[in-house]
Short mmCIF file of C-alpha atoms in Angstrom, two decimals:
data_model
loop_
_atom_site.label_atom_id
_atom_site.label_comp_id
_atom_site.label_asym_id
_atom_site.label_seq_id
_atom_site.Cartn_x
_atom_site.Cartn_y
_atom_site.Cartn_z
CA MET Y 1 -6.65 -13.64 65.60
CA LYS Y 2 -6.87 -17.33 64.74
CA LYS Y 3 -7.50 -19.43 67.73
CA THR Y 4 -5.15 -21.92 68.93
CA GLY Y 5 -5.99 -25.10 67.11
CA PRO Y 6 -6.07 -29.11 67.47
CA VAL Y 7 -3.83 -30.04 70.65
CA ALA Y 8 -4.55 -32.91 73.06
CA ALA Y 9 -5.23 -31.70 76.57
CA LEU Y 10 -2.44 -32.39 78.34
CA ALA Y 11 -0.47 -29.34 79.60
CA THR Y 12 -1.12 -31.67 82.45
CA LEU Y 13 2.06 -32.90 84.29
CA SER Y 14 4.13 -30.28 83.02
CA LEU Y 15 3.84 -30.54 79.39
CA LEU Y 16 6.45 -28.13 78.36
CA VAL Y 17 10.29 -27.92 78.81
CA ALA Y 18 11.91 -24.85 80.39
CA ALA Y 19 14.34 -24.00 82.86
CA CYS Y 20 13.20 -22.84 86.31
CA GLY Y 21 15.39 -22.35 89.62
CA GLY Y 22 15.21 -24.48 92.89
CA THR Y 23 17.18 -24.54 95.98
CA SER Y 24 19.38 -26.98 96.69
CA ASP Y 25 21.29 -28.61 99.69
CA ASP Y 26 24.27 -30.72 98.39
CA PRO Y 27 26.39 -33.05 100.57
CA SER Y 28 26.99 -35.34 97.70
CA GLY Y 29 31.04 -34.98 97.28
CA LYS Y 30 33.31 -34.62 94.31
CA PRO Y 31 32.55 -35.59 90.65
CA ALA Y 32 33.53 -39.29 90.16
CA GLU Y 33 34.39 -41.28 87.37
CA GLY Y 34 31.21 -41.80 84.64
CA GLY Y 35 29.13 -45.10 85.12
CA THR Y 36 25.42 -45.64 85.16
CA PHE Y 37 22.74 -43.06 86.59
CA SER Y 38 19.40 -44.26 87.45
CA PHE Y 39 16.15 -42.17 87.91
CA ALA Y 40 12.60 -43.22 88.91
CA LEU Y 41 9.90 -42.47 86.64
CA SER Y 42 6.40 -42.42 88.16
CA ALA Y 43 4.72 -44.00 85.14
CA ASP Y 44 5.51 -45.41 81.55
CA PRO Y 45 6.10 -42.51 79.29
CA GLY Y 46 4.00 -44.08 76.42
CA ALA Y 47 4.90 -43.32 72.79
CA LEU Y 48 8.15 -41.31 72.32
CA ASP Y 49 7.59 -39.33 69.35
CA PRO Y 50 8.20 -35.61 70.33
CA ALA Y 51 5.39 -34.63 67.92
CA THR Y 52 2.73 -36.69 70.28
CA ALA Y 53 4.20 -35.93 73.59
CA VAL Y 54 1.79 -34.37 76.04
CA LEU Y 55 2.82 -35.63 79.46
CA SER Y 56 5.59 -34.37 81.50
CA ILE Y 57 6.83 -37.95 81.73
CA THR Y 58 7.24 -38.43 78.27
CA ASN Y 59 9.31 -35.17 77.95
CA THR Y 60 11.42 -36.21 81.09
CA VAL Y 61 12.47 -39.11 78.78
CA LEU Y 62 12.80 -36.88 75.53
CA SER Y 63 15.18 -34.55 77.17
CA LEU Y 64 17.98 -36.91 77.30
CA ALA Y 65 17.79 -37.46 73.48
CA TYR Y 66 16.71 -34.44 71.71
CA ASP Y 67 17.71 -30.77 71.51
CA PRO Y 68 15.71 -27.43 70.84
CA LEU Y 69 16.78 -24.65 68.76
CA VAL Y 70 17.59 -22.67 71.91
CA PHE Y 71 17.48 -23.17 75.67
CA THR Y 72 15.98 -21.09 78.45
CA ALA Y 73 18.55 -20.57 81.26
CA PRO Y 74 17.64 -20.38 84.97
CA ASP Y 75 17.15 -16.74 85.02
CA GLY Y 76 14.66 -16.79 81.72
CA LYS Y 77 17.28 -15.56 79.42
CA ILE Y 78 17.50 -17.42 76.06
CA VAL Y 79 20.82 -19.04 75.09
CA PRO Y 80 22.22 -20.86 71.94
CA GLY Y 81 21.23 -24.59 71.40
CA LEU Y 82 21.18 -25.99 67.95
CA ALA Y 83 21.03 -22.61 66.64
CA GLU Y 84 24.28 -20.31 67.50
CA LYS Y 85 22.29 -16.98 66.68
CA TRP Y 86 18.79 -15.58 65.62
CA ASP Y 87 17.14 -12.52 64.28
CA VAL Y 88 13.58 -11.91 65.61
CA LYS Y 89 10.79 -9.92 64.15
CA PRO Y 90 7.17 -9.50 65.36
CA ASP Y 91 5.90 -12.33 63.10
CA ALA Y 92 8.96 -14.30 62.32
CA VAL Y 93 12.34 -15.61 63.63
CA THR Y 94 15.50 -16.77 61.67
CA PHE Y 95 17.72 -19.05 63.33
CA THR Y 96 21.34 -19.83 61.99
CA LEU Y 97 22.33 -23.34 62.99
CA ARG Y 98 25.72 -24.61 64.29
CA LYS Y 99 27.51 -26.50 61.58
CA ASP Y 100 29.05 -29.22 63.77
CA VAL Y 101 25.72 -31.02 65.05
CA THR Y 102 24.86 -34.80 64.18
CA CYS Y 103 22.14 -36.74 64.75
CA SER Y 104 22.49 -40.06 66.57
CA ASP Y 105 22.76 -42.18 63.19
CA GLY Y 106 25.76 -39.84 62.24
CA SER Y 107 23.81 -37.75 59.84
CA ARG Y 108 24.40 -34.00 60.11
CA LEU Y 109 21.55 -31.85 61.07
CA THR Y 110 20.24 -29.39 58.33
CA PRO Y 111 17.75 -26.61 58.26
CA ALA Y 112 15.50 -28.67 56.26
CA ASP Y 113 15.51 -31.01 59.15
CA VAL Y 114 14.20 -28.53 61.47
CA ALA Y 115 11.66 -27.11 59.12
CA GLU Y 116 10.46 -30.55 58.57
CA ASN Y 117 9.82 -30.96 62.13
CA VAL Y 118 7.71 -27.68 62.50
CA ASN Y 119 5.77 -28.55 59.22
CA HIS Y 120 5.19 -31.94 60.18
CA ILE Y 121 3.43 -30.85 63.36
CA ALA Y 122 1.46 -28.13 61.59
CA ASP Y 123 0.11 -30.45 58.95
CA PRO Y 124 -3.39 -31.31 59.62
CA GLU Y 125 -3.10 -34.72 58.43
CA THR Y 126 -0.51 -35.43 61.29
CA LYS Y 127 -2.99 -34.27 64.02
CA SER Y 128 -0.29 -33.79 66.24
CA PRO Y 129 -1.58 -32.99 69.84
CA VAL Y 130 1.34 -30.26 70.40
CA TYR Y 131 0.07 -28.26 67.32
CA GLY Y 132 -1.14 -24.93 68.75
CA VAL Y 133 1.24 -25.20 71.85
CA LEU Y 134 4.66 -26.09 70.53
CA VAL Y 135 3.94 -24.81 67.15
CA PRO Y 136 1.73 -21.84 66.87
CA VAL Y 137 -1.30 -22.09 64.83
CA GLY Y 138 -0.35 -20.88 61.24
CA MET Y 139 3.34 -21.33 61.75
CA LYS Y 140 5.37 -22.23 58.69
CA ALA Y 141 9.05 -23.13 58.53
CA GLU Y 142 11.41 -22.38 55.52
CA ALA Y 143 15.03 -23.69 55.27
CA ASP Y 144 17.95 -22.38 53.51
CA ASP Y 145 20.42 -25.10 53.69
CA ALA Y 146 23.19 -22.96 51.93
CA ALA Y 147 22.92 -20.11 54.28
CA GLY Y 148 22.42 -22.71 57.12
CA THR Y 149 19.25 -20.92 58.45
CA VAL Y 150 15.77 -22.01 59.17
CA THR Y 151 12.81 -19.15 59.44
CA LEU Y 152 9.89 -19.70 61.52
CA SER Y 153 7.02 -17.34 60.54
CA THR Y 154 3.38 -16.90 61.64
CA PRO Y 155 0.58 -15.03 59.90
CA GLU Y 156 0.54 -12.23 62.12
CA PRO Y 157 2.68 -10.95 65.19
CA PHE Y 158 3.07 -13.69 67.80
CA SER Y 159 4.16 -13.00 71.33
CA PHE Y 160 7.18 -14.83 72.53
CA ILE Y 161 8.02 -16.30 69.13
CA LEU Y 162 11.67 -16.75 69.99
CA GLU Y 163 10.92 -18.23 73.65
CA ASN Y 164 8.31 -20.63 72.23
CA ALA Y 165 11.12 -22.42 70.22
CA ALA Y 166 12.80 -23.47 73.44
CA GLN Y 167 10.00 -26.09 73.87
CA LEU Y 168 10.41 -27.93 70.47
CA PHE Y 169 12.57 -31.08 70.51
CA VAL Y 170 14.02 -31.54 66.90
CA VAL Y 171 13.88 -34.99 65.26
CA CYS Y 172 16.61 -35.64 62.73
CA GLY Y 173 18.10 -38.74 60.65
CA LYS Y 174 16.21 -41.96 60.15
CA GLY Y 175 13.33 -40.67 62.50
CA LEU Y 176 12.50 -38.12 60.24
CA LYS Y 177 11.61 -40.54 57.24
CA ASP Y 178 9.73 -43.07 59.60
CA ARG Y 179 8.02 -41.37 62.31
CA ALA Y 180 6.53 -44.70 63.49
CA SER Y 181 10.11 -45.78 64.22
CA ILE Y 182 10.42 -43.46 67.10
CA ALA Y 183 7.46 -44.69 69.05
CA HIS Y 184 9.62 -46.67 71.21
CA ALA Y 185 13.12 -45.23 69.99
CA THR Y 186 14.89 -41.95 69.71
CA SER Y 187 16.37 -40.27 66.70
CA GLY Y 188 17.74 -37.06 68.12
CA SER Y 189 20.63 -34.97 68.21
CA GLY Y 190 20.86 -34.98 72.10
CA PRO Y 191 23.49 -36.29 74.37
CA TYR Y 192 22.16 -39.64 74.91
CA THR Y 193 20.62 -42.35 72.53
CA LEU Y 194 18.00 -44.75 73.81
CA THR Y 195 19.59 -48.42 73.40
CA GLU Y 196 16.98 -50.50 75.30
CA ALA Y 197 13.23 -49.70 76.10
CA VAL Y 198 11.21 -52.30 78.24
CA PRO Y 199 7.87 -50.36 78.43
CA SER Y 200 6.47 -50.22 81.98
CA ASP Y 201 9.91 -51.57 83.42
CA HIS Y 202 12.91 -49.37 82.27
CA TYR Y 203 14.55 -47.34 79.41
CA THR Y 204 18.28 -47.28 78.91
CA PHE Y 205 20.42 -44.41 77.28
CA THR Y 206 23.98 -44.66 76.27
CA VAL Y 207 26.15 -41.19 75.99
CA ARG Y 208 27.24 -39.90 72.74
CA LYS Y 209 30.80 -38.95 73.35
CA ASP Y 210 31.13 -36.32 70.56
CA TYR Y 211 28.22 -34.07 71.85
CA ALA Y 212 29.20 -30.54 72.24
CA TRP Y 213 26.01 -28.63 71.47
CA GLY Y 214 24.14 -28.24 74.65
CA PRO Y 215 22.95 -24.96 76.46
CA ASN Y 216 25.78 -22.32 75.31
CA GLY Y 217 28.14 -25.25 73.88
CA ALA Y 218 27.95 -27.69 76.86
CA SER Y 219 29.38 -31.15 76.22
CA VAL Y 220 29.58 -34.28 77.95
CA ARG Y 221 33.31 -34.39 78.25
CA ASN Y 222 32.83 -33.94 81.89
CA GLN Y 223 34.45 -35.57 84.75
CA GLY Y 224 31.30 -37.59 86.28
CA GLN Y 225 29.27 -37.52 83.21
CA PRO Y 226 27.47 -40.94 83.03
CA GLU Y 227 28.04 -43.47 80.37
CA LYS Y 228 24.55 -44.84 80.70
CA ILE Y 229 21.45 -43.62 82.23
CA VAL Y 230 18.63 -45.97 83.39
CA LEU Y 231 15.27 -44.74 83.74
CA ARG Y 232 13.37 -47.23 85.94
CA VAL Y 233 9.36 -47.24 86.01
CA VAL Y 234 8.49 -47.11 89.91
CA PRO Y 235 4.77 -45.99 90.22
CA ASN Y 236 4.95 -46.11 94.04
CA GLU Y 237 6.60 -43.16 95.67
CA GLN Y 238 7.40 -44.95 98.77
CA THR Y 239 9.08 -47.75 97.00
CA ALA Y 240 11.23 -44.95 94.87
CA ALA Y 241 12.16 -43.29 98.27
CA ASN Y 242 13.34 -46.59 99.80
CA MET Y 243 15.36 -47.43 96.59
CA LEU Y 244 16.98 -44.05 96.66
CA ILE Y 245 18.14 -44.14 100.48
CA SER Y 246 19.39 -47.93 99.60
CA GLY Y 247 21.51 -46.47 96.76
CA ASP Y 248 19.62 -48.44 94.16
CA LEU Y 249 18.40 -45.14 92.54
CA ASN Y 250 20.44 -41.76 91.95
CA GLY Y 251 17.09 -39.55 91.69
CA ALA Y 252 13.57 -39.29 92.01
CA VAL Y 253 10.76 -36.97 92.12
CA VAL Y 254 8.80 -36.92 95.49
CA TYR Y 255 5.52 -35.38 95.87
CA GLY Y 256 3.82 -36.72 99.16
CA ALA Y 257 4.68 -37.95 102.62
CA ASP Y 258 8.28 -39.39 101.74
CA ARG Y 259 9.38 -36.14 100.92
CA ARG Y 260 9.91 -35.18 104.59
CA ARG Y 261 11.51 -38.56 105.30
CA LEU Y 262 14.18 -38.01 102.34
CA GLU Y 263 14.62 -34.27 103.47
CA ALA Y 264 15.74 -35.61 106.71
CA THR Y 265 17.99 -38.51 105.30
CA PRO Y 266 21.90 -37.70 105.59
CA GLY Y 267 23.60 -37.89 102.13
CA VAL Y 268 20.48 -36.96 99.95
CA ASN Y 269 20.93 -33.71 98.07
CA LYS Y 270 17.70 -32.02 98.24
CA LEU Y 271 16.61 -29.80 95.16
CA VAL Y 272 13.30 -28.19 95.60
CA LEU Y 273 11.39 -26.80 92.53
CA ALA Y 274 8.20 -25.41 91.59
CA MET Y 275 6.25 -28.11 89.55
CA GLY Y 276 3.16 -26.88 87.89
CA ASN Y 277 0.03 -25.61 89.67
CA GLY Y 278 -2.97 -27.36 91.39
CA GLN Y 279 -6.16 -26.41 90.11
CA PHE Y 280 -9.44 -27.86 88.82
CA PHE Y 281 -11.63 -27.33 85.70
CA TYR Y 282 -15.21 -27.72 85.22
CA ASN Y 283 -16.64 -29.43 82.10
CA GLN Y 284 -18.79 -26.80 80.19
CA ASP Y 285 -20.27 -28.95 77.24
CA ASP Y 286 -24.00 -28.64 76.62
CA ASP Y 287 -24.81 -31.73 78.69
CA ARG Y 288 -22.92 -30.89 81.85
CA PRO Y 289 -24.00 -29.16 84.83
CA ALA Y 290 -21.31 -26.89 85.15
CA LYS Y 291 -22.37 -25.33 81.69
CA ASP Y 292 -24.51 -22.81 83.85
CA PRO Y 293 -22.07 -20.25 85.36
CA ALA Y 294 -24.07 -19.98 88.53
CA ILE Y 295 -23.19 -23.84 89.25
CA ARG Y 296 -19.60 -23.25 88.57
CA ARG Y 297 -19.68 -20.21 91.04
CA ALA Y 298 -21.57 -22.32 93.82
CA LEU Y 299 -19.31 -25.31 93.49
CA THR Y 300 -16.44 -23.25 93.95
CA GLN Y 301 -17.92 -21.17 96.95
CA ALA Y 302 -18.51 -24.63 98.54
CA ILE Y 303 -14.80 -25.26 98.63
CA ASN Y 304 -12.43 -23.85 101.35
CA LEU Y 305 -9.44 -23.17 99.00
CA PRO Y 306 -6.61 -22.51 101.44
CA GLU Y 307 -7.49 -25.86 103.21
CA LEU Y 308 -7.65 -27.63 99.82
CA ALA Y 309 -4.32 -26.18 98.84
CA GLY Y 310 -2.66 -27.37 102.15
CA ILE Y 311 -4.05 -30.95 101.48
CA ALA Y 312 -3.11 -31.04 98.00
CA SER Y 313 0.72 -29.84 98.31
CA SER Y 314 1.03 -31.72 101.93
CA GLY Y 315 1.90 -28.49 103.37
CA THR Y 316 4.62 -27.60 100.87
CA GLY Y 317 2.83 -25.30 98.40
CA ARG Y 318 2.85 -21.64 97.67
CA PRO Y 319 -0.03 -19.21 96.94
CA VAL Y 320 -0.72 -19.28 93.18
CA ARG Y 321 -0.28 -15.99 91.03
CA GLY Y 322 -1.12 -17.60 87.69
CA LEU Y 323 -0.95 -20.49 85.34
CA VAL Y 324 2.70 -20.02 83.99
CA MET Y 325 5.47 -21.46 85.67
CA ASP Y 326 8.68 -19.76 86.75
CA PRO Y 327 10.67 -18.04 85.51
CA LYS Y 328 7.42 -16.18 84.40
CA PRO Y 329 7.75 -13.94 81.46
CA CYS Y 330 5.05 -11.78 83.18
CA GLN Y 331 5.00 -11.14 86.80
CA GLY Y 332 1.57 -10.03 87.32
CA ASP Y 333 -1.02 -11.53 89.79
CA GLY Y 334 -4.12 -12.46 87.92
CA VAL Y 335 -5.51 -14.69 90.93
CA THR Y 336 -6.00 -12.44 93.85
CA GLY Y 337 -9.65 -11.09 94.23
CA HIS Y 338 -10.89 -12.81 91.08
CA VAL Y 339 -11.57 -16.33 92.64
CA PRO Y 340 -15.05 -16.80 94.30
CA THR Y 341 -14.29 -17.02 98.13
CA PHE Y 342 -15.55 -19.89 100.49
CA ASP Y 343 -19.32 -19.33 101.34
CA PRO Y 344 -21.50 -22.39 101.75
CA ALA Y 345 -24.32 -20.36 102.58
CA ALA Y 346 -23.85 -18.42 99.26
CA ALA Y 347 -23.17 -21.70 97.20
CA SER Y 348 -26.54 -23.45 98.70
CA ALA Y 349 -28.62 -20.27 98.13
CA ALA Y 350 -27.26 -20.03 94.51
CA LEU Y 351 -27.85 -23.94 93.86
CA ASP Y 352 -31.74 -23.14 95.21
CA ALA Y 353 -31.87 -20.19 93.02
CA ALA Y 354 -30.89 -22.43 89.83
CA GLY Y 355 -33.61 -24.81 90.59
CA TRP Y 356 -31.61 -27.58 92.24
CA LYS Y 357 -33.75 -28.32 95.44
CA ALA Y 358 -32.45 -30.70 97.96
CA GLY Y 359 -33.95 -34.32 97.49
CA ALA Y 360 -34.94 -36.85 100.36
CA ASP Y 361 -31.68 -38.38 100.34
CA GLY Y 362 -29.98 -34.84 100.55
CA VAL Y 363 -28.97 -34.74 96.83
CA ARG Y 364 -30.15 -32.01 94.88
CA VAL Y 365 -32.59 -32.51 91.96
CA LYS Y 366 -33.75 -30.59 89.12
CA ASP Y 367 -36.71 -31.62 86.64
CA GLY Y 368 -35.91 -35.14 87.85
CA LYS Y 369 -32.39 -35.19 87.38
CA ARG Y 370 -29.92 -35.63 90.12
CA LEU Y 371 -26.90 -33.31 90.49
CA THR Y 372 -24.15 -35.32 89.60
CA ILE Y 373 -20.31 -34.67 89.50
CA ARG Y 374 -17.81 -37.08 88.00
CA LEU Y 375 -14.50 -36.14 89.44
CA LEU Y 376 -11.63 -37.11 87.40
CA TYR Y 377 -7.73 -36.81 88.70
CA ALA Y 378 -4.40 -38.73 88.08
CA THR Y 379 -3.38 -41.24 90.84
CA THR Y 380 0.30 -40.90 90.21
CA ARG Y 381 0.54 -37.09 91.66
CA GLY Y 382 1.16 -38.35 95.56
CA ALA Y 383 -0.82 -38.76 98.62
CA GLY Y 384 -1.70 -35.19 98.74
CA VAL Y 385 -3.58 -34.96 95.43
CA LEU Y 386 -5.40 -38.18 96.25
CA ALA Y 387 -6.59 -36.59 99.60
CA ALA Y 388 -7.44 -33.52 97.92
CA ASN Y 389 -9.87 -34.75 95.58
CA GLU Y 390 -11.49 -36.81 98.45
CA TYR Y 391 -11.89 -33.46 100.13
CA LEU Y 392 -13.42 -31.83 97.03
CA ALA Y 393 -15.93 -34.73 96.78
CA GLN Y 394 -16.85 -34.36 100.48
CA SER Y 395 -17.35 -30.64 100.37
CA TRP Y 396 -19.44 -30.86 97.15
CA LYS Y 397 -21.60 -33.70 98.99
CA LYS Y 398 -22.20 -31.25 101.81
CA ALA Y 399 -23.60 -28.97 99.38
CA GLY Y 400 -25.85 -31.67 98.09
CA VAL Y 401 -23.98 -32.73 95.27
CA GLU Y 402 -23.57 -36.50 94.20
CA VAL Y 403 -19.95 -37.09 93.56
CA THR Y 404 -18.39 -40.25 91.85
CA LEU Y 405 -14.32 -40.30 92.11
CA ASN Y 406 -12.39 -41.40 89.28
CA GLY Y 407 -8.74 -41.89 89.90
CA VAL Y 408 -6.63 -43.01 86.68
CA ILE Y 409 -3.06 -43.25 85.69
CA ASP Y 410 -1.75 -40.53 83.44
CA THR Y 411 -2.31 -41.96 80.17
CA LYS Y 412 -5.87 -42.77 80.86
CA LEU Y 413 -6.44 -39.04 82.24
CA SER Y 414 -5.60 -37.75 78.60
CA GLU Y 415 -7.96 -40.53 77.08
CA SER Y 416 -10.79 -39.40 79.41
CA LEU Y 417 -10.29 -35.84 78.77
CA ASN Y 418 -10.22 -35.78 75.12
CA ALA Y 419 -11.96 -39.02 73.73
CA ALA Y 420 -14.34 -40.36 76.35
CA GLN Y 421 -15.29 -37.04 77.87
CA ASP Y 422 -16.70 -38.85 80.74
CA TRP Y 423 -16.01 -36.30 83.34
CA ASP Y 424 -17.62 -33.12 85.09
CA ALA Y 425 -14.84 -31.74 87.09
CA VAL Y 426 -11.02 -32.62 86.70
CA TRP Y 427 -7.85 -31.96 88.95
CA LEU Y 428 -5.45 -30.97 86.53
CA PRO Y 429 -1.84 -29.83 87.14
CA ILE Y 430 -0.56 -27.23 84.31
CA GLY Y 431 2.92 -26.58 83.47
CA VAL Y 432 3.51 -24.19 80.74
CA THR Y 433 6.10 -21.67 80.50
CA LEU Y 434 4.49 -19.08 78.22
CA PRO Y 435 1.14 -17.68 78.29
CA THR Y 436 0.67 -18.15 74.44
CA GLN Y 437 0.82 -22.04 75.15
CA LEU Y 438 -2.41 -21.77 77.30
CA VAL Y 439 -4.64 -20.45 74.55
CA GLY Y 440 -5.39 -23.80 72.91
CA PHE Y 441 -6.34 -25.25 76.19
CA LEU Y 442 -8.51 -22.44 77.20
CA SER Y 443 -10.32 -21.41 73.98
CA GLY Y 444 -11.09 -22.65 70.32
CA PRO Y 445 -12.05 -25.97 69.15
CA SER Y 446 -13.32 -28.34 71.78
CA ALA Y 447 -12.19 -31.90 72.41
CA PRO Y 448 -12.06 -34.06 70.34
CA LYS Y 449 -11.42 -31.95 67.58
CA GLY Y 450 -9.10 -29.51 69.48
CA ALA Y 451 -7.26 -29.00 72.91
CA ASN Y 452 -10.24 -27.19 74.73
CA PHE Y 453 -10.96 -30.15 76.64
CA ALA Y 454 -13.28 -28.24 79.17
CA HIS Y 455 -15.51 -26.68 76.36
CA LEU Y 456 -14.60 -23.04 77.44
CA SER Y 457 -16.04 -20.31 75.79
CA ASN Y 458 -15.06 -16.80 77.52
CA GLU Y 459 -15.48 -14.02 75.35
CA ARG Y 460 -13.44 -11.74 77.61
CA TYR Y 461 -10.37 -14.00 77.69
CA GLU Y 462 -10.56 -14.52 73.93
CA LYS Y 463 -10.68 -10.72 73.38
CA LEU Y 464 -7.90 -9.93 75.61
CA VAL Y 465 -5.58 -12.89 74.26
CA ALA Y 466 -6.26 -11.50 70.78
CA GLU Y 467 -4.55 -8.29 71.42
CA ALA Y 468 -2.06 -9.72 73.81
CA VAL Y 469 -0.80 -12.19 71.27
CA THR Y 470 0.06 -9.11 68.77
CA LYS Y 471 2.30 -7.43 71.42
CA PRO Y 472 6.01 -8.40 71.60
CA GLY Y 473 7.43 -10.17 75.11
CA GLU Y 474 6.68 -7.99 78.13
CA GLU Y 475 4.65 -5.26 76.29
CA GLY Y 476 1.58 -7.73 76.37
CA CYS Y 477 2.03 -9.06 79.85
CA LYS Y 478 -0.85 -6.63 81.34
CA LEU Y 479 -3.08 -8.13 78.83
CA TRP Y 480 -2.13 -11.96 79.35
CA THR Y 481 -2.58 -11.19 83.12
CA GLU Y 482 -5.99 -9.72 82.65
CA SER Y 483 -7.14 -12.57 80.32
CA GLU Y 484 -6.38 -15.18 83.03
CA SER Y 485 -8.45 -12.98 85.67
CA ALA Y 486 -11.37 -13.37 83.15
CA LEU Y 487 -11.15 -17.10 83.50
CA TYR Y 488 -11.24 -16.85 87.22
CA ASP Y 489 -14.06 -14.22 87.39
CA ALA Y 490 -16.21 -16.73 85.28
CA ALA Y 491 -14.97 -19.86 87.56
CA ASP Y 492 -14.05 -21.57 84.20
CA LEU Y 493 -11.18 -23.04 86.31
CA VAL Y 494 -10.18 -22.68 89.89
CA PRO Y 495 -6.33 -21.92 90.84
CA VAL Y 496 -5.69 -23.83 94.03
CA VAL Y 497 -1.90 -24.01 94.98
CA GLU Y 498 1.66 -23.61 93.32
CA ASN Y 499 2.96 -26.94 93.89
CA THR Y 500 6.89 -27.74 94.91
CA VAL Y 501 8.63 -30.99 94.56
CA LEU Y 502 11.58 -32.55 96.21
CA VAL Y 503 14.02 -33.88 93.63
CA ALA Y 504 16.00 -36.05 95.75
CA GLN Y 505 19.32 -37.05 94.43
CA LYS Y 506 21.92 -39.57 95.95
CA GLY Y 507 25.52 -40.48 94.53
CA ALA Y 508 24.74 -37.92 91.77
CA THR Y 509 23.92 -34.33 91.06
CA PHE Y 510 21.60 -32.80 88.19
CA ASP Y 511 19.61 -29.98 87.03
CA PHE Y 512 15.80 -30.90 86.50
CA PRO Y 513 14.27 -27.62 84.97
CA ALA Y 514 10.48 -28.32 84.77
CA ALA Y 515 10.42 -31.97 84.82
CA SER Y 516 13.14 -32.37 82.36
CA PHE Y 517 16.60 -33.29 82.43
CA SER Y 518 19.53 -30.92 81.79
CA PRO Y 519 21.74 -33.78 80.71
CA THR Y 520 25.06 -32.03 80.45
CA THR Y 521 24.81 -31.16 84.26
CA ILE Y 522 24.49 -34.77 85.37
CA ARG Y 523 27.28 -35.91 87.63
CA MET Y 524 28.07 -38.94 89.25
CA THR Y 525 29.56 -38.12 92.55
CA SER Y 526 32.07 -39.84 94.93
CA ALA Y 527 29.48 -39.80 97.78
CA ARG Y 528 27.24 -43.05 97.45
#
């Protein structure tokens, strides 16, 4: 099997778009006439070309303006999108497109447009960071405009080849001819068009009233469908909560302490969603301490993981069973029994045995070199994550490790992981929806040439994946689950908690699957 190739490292922050369920308490009232829907973004989304989008914030924005070939329903089933039907084979899927789809510039969407999207990402010259995740390595697209079909094929059988198509936003119209033009604009078939972009401040979208090709043919001809959507960049979560309570916002995603305040606020619709996992990776590059598996295991044993899980999730998390988000295509638990358990004495003994002896100041030293860990994390994930990284640092310091905390914004996190490579451990949420989407991050070419930002080389994982990827759908699930377990056994990464978040809503209701909008579900309501 070819290893998944060049992709940038941010499955972080829910890289991919898929439907997942949530629980909702809806006091919001009846649908009202359209108007303006306002939503808080925790950070600026950066460049808006779908071929370069690796952050969840970016995909949140793109979900308003772009469509995939098919959608994933909340129950995990695939439903029509740009494609009205499809034919699946182990190494290919042929989509028949709807004939009424138009791009935001008025041009008709063609199979050749769809093929261009796939082949653009797969072109080595493009250096697309989503190659190997949204577009499997070796995939080619062939269009038949006369028949109205496009075929996506891989060199060998590929698991979840249909499901993977639900993740790819399709660019059309002028944006296909000039990719630079969509760095701060949109050119898609989606229900909204970006009409104003003020980076680090706000992004305004206007509805396309003729849109009628959403999930299962959903349209925007609904009572309460907003005419405009304003995404406001509000990095401070407390500020976003205050704005929502006052009516200045209709929606915000809340991770931390303000969650409980909003949950107790009358008139706020409370949608609780799984939102990726909390875990940390070790950098296994040749010049890093964690290259040694004994060091990785010892560092893991120095952490009380249940306590860390409670801190990271502010008490709102759930036990983690794997790296793939709900609705999981594979239901096995690859975590339990495979992660080194809390044992400070064993951690200390292992570090001693590896030659790292405590110095006069308590920091361990080997061959004149101090045992130093540079801990990288994003500062926009709420107070719980900030506290969790401080807890990690303190736990490792007790074990004799010198720890430097390096908190950065989301875009700097990607740069540090891939280009600068200036880290030893990283707290990195993952939000993929298919196990195939993990392969490029967990094996293959290392950053900056590939997506393998942690320089992992786990032969057992790679062997199991090579077999699993040739099995269709659920048939390969046992192998996919075992492949994850191989990573935990080697302490390549340490799963901590399945996060949940509050998607708070006021004066509007909407679905928000995996950190992306389902735009045709947005309704302004009479309750304000």
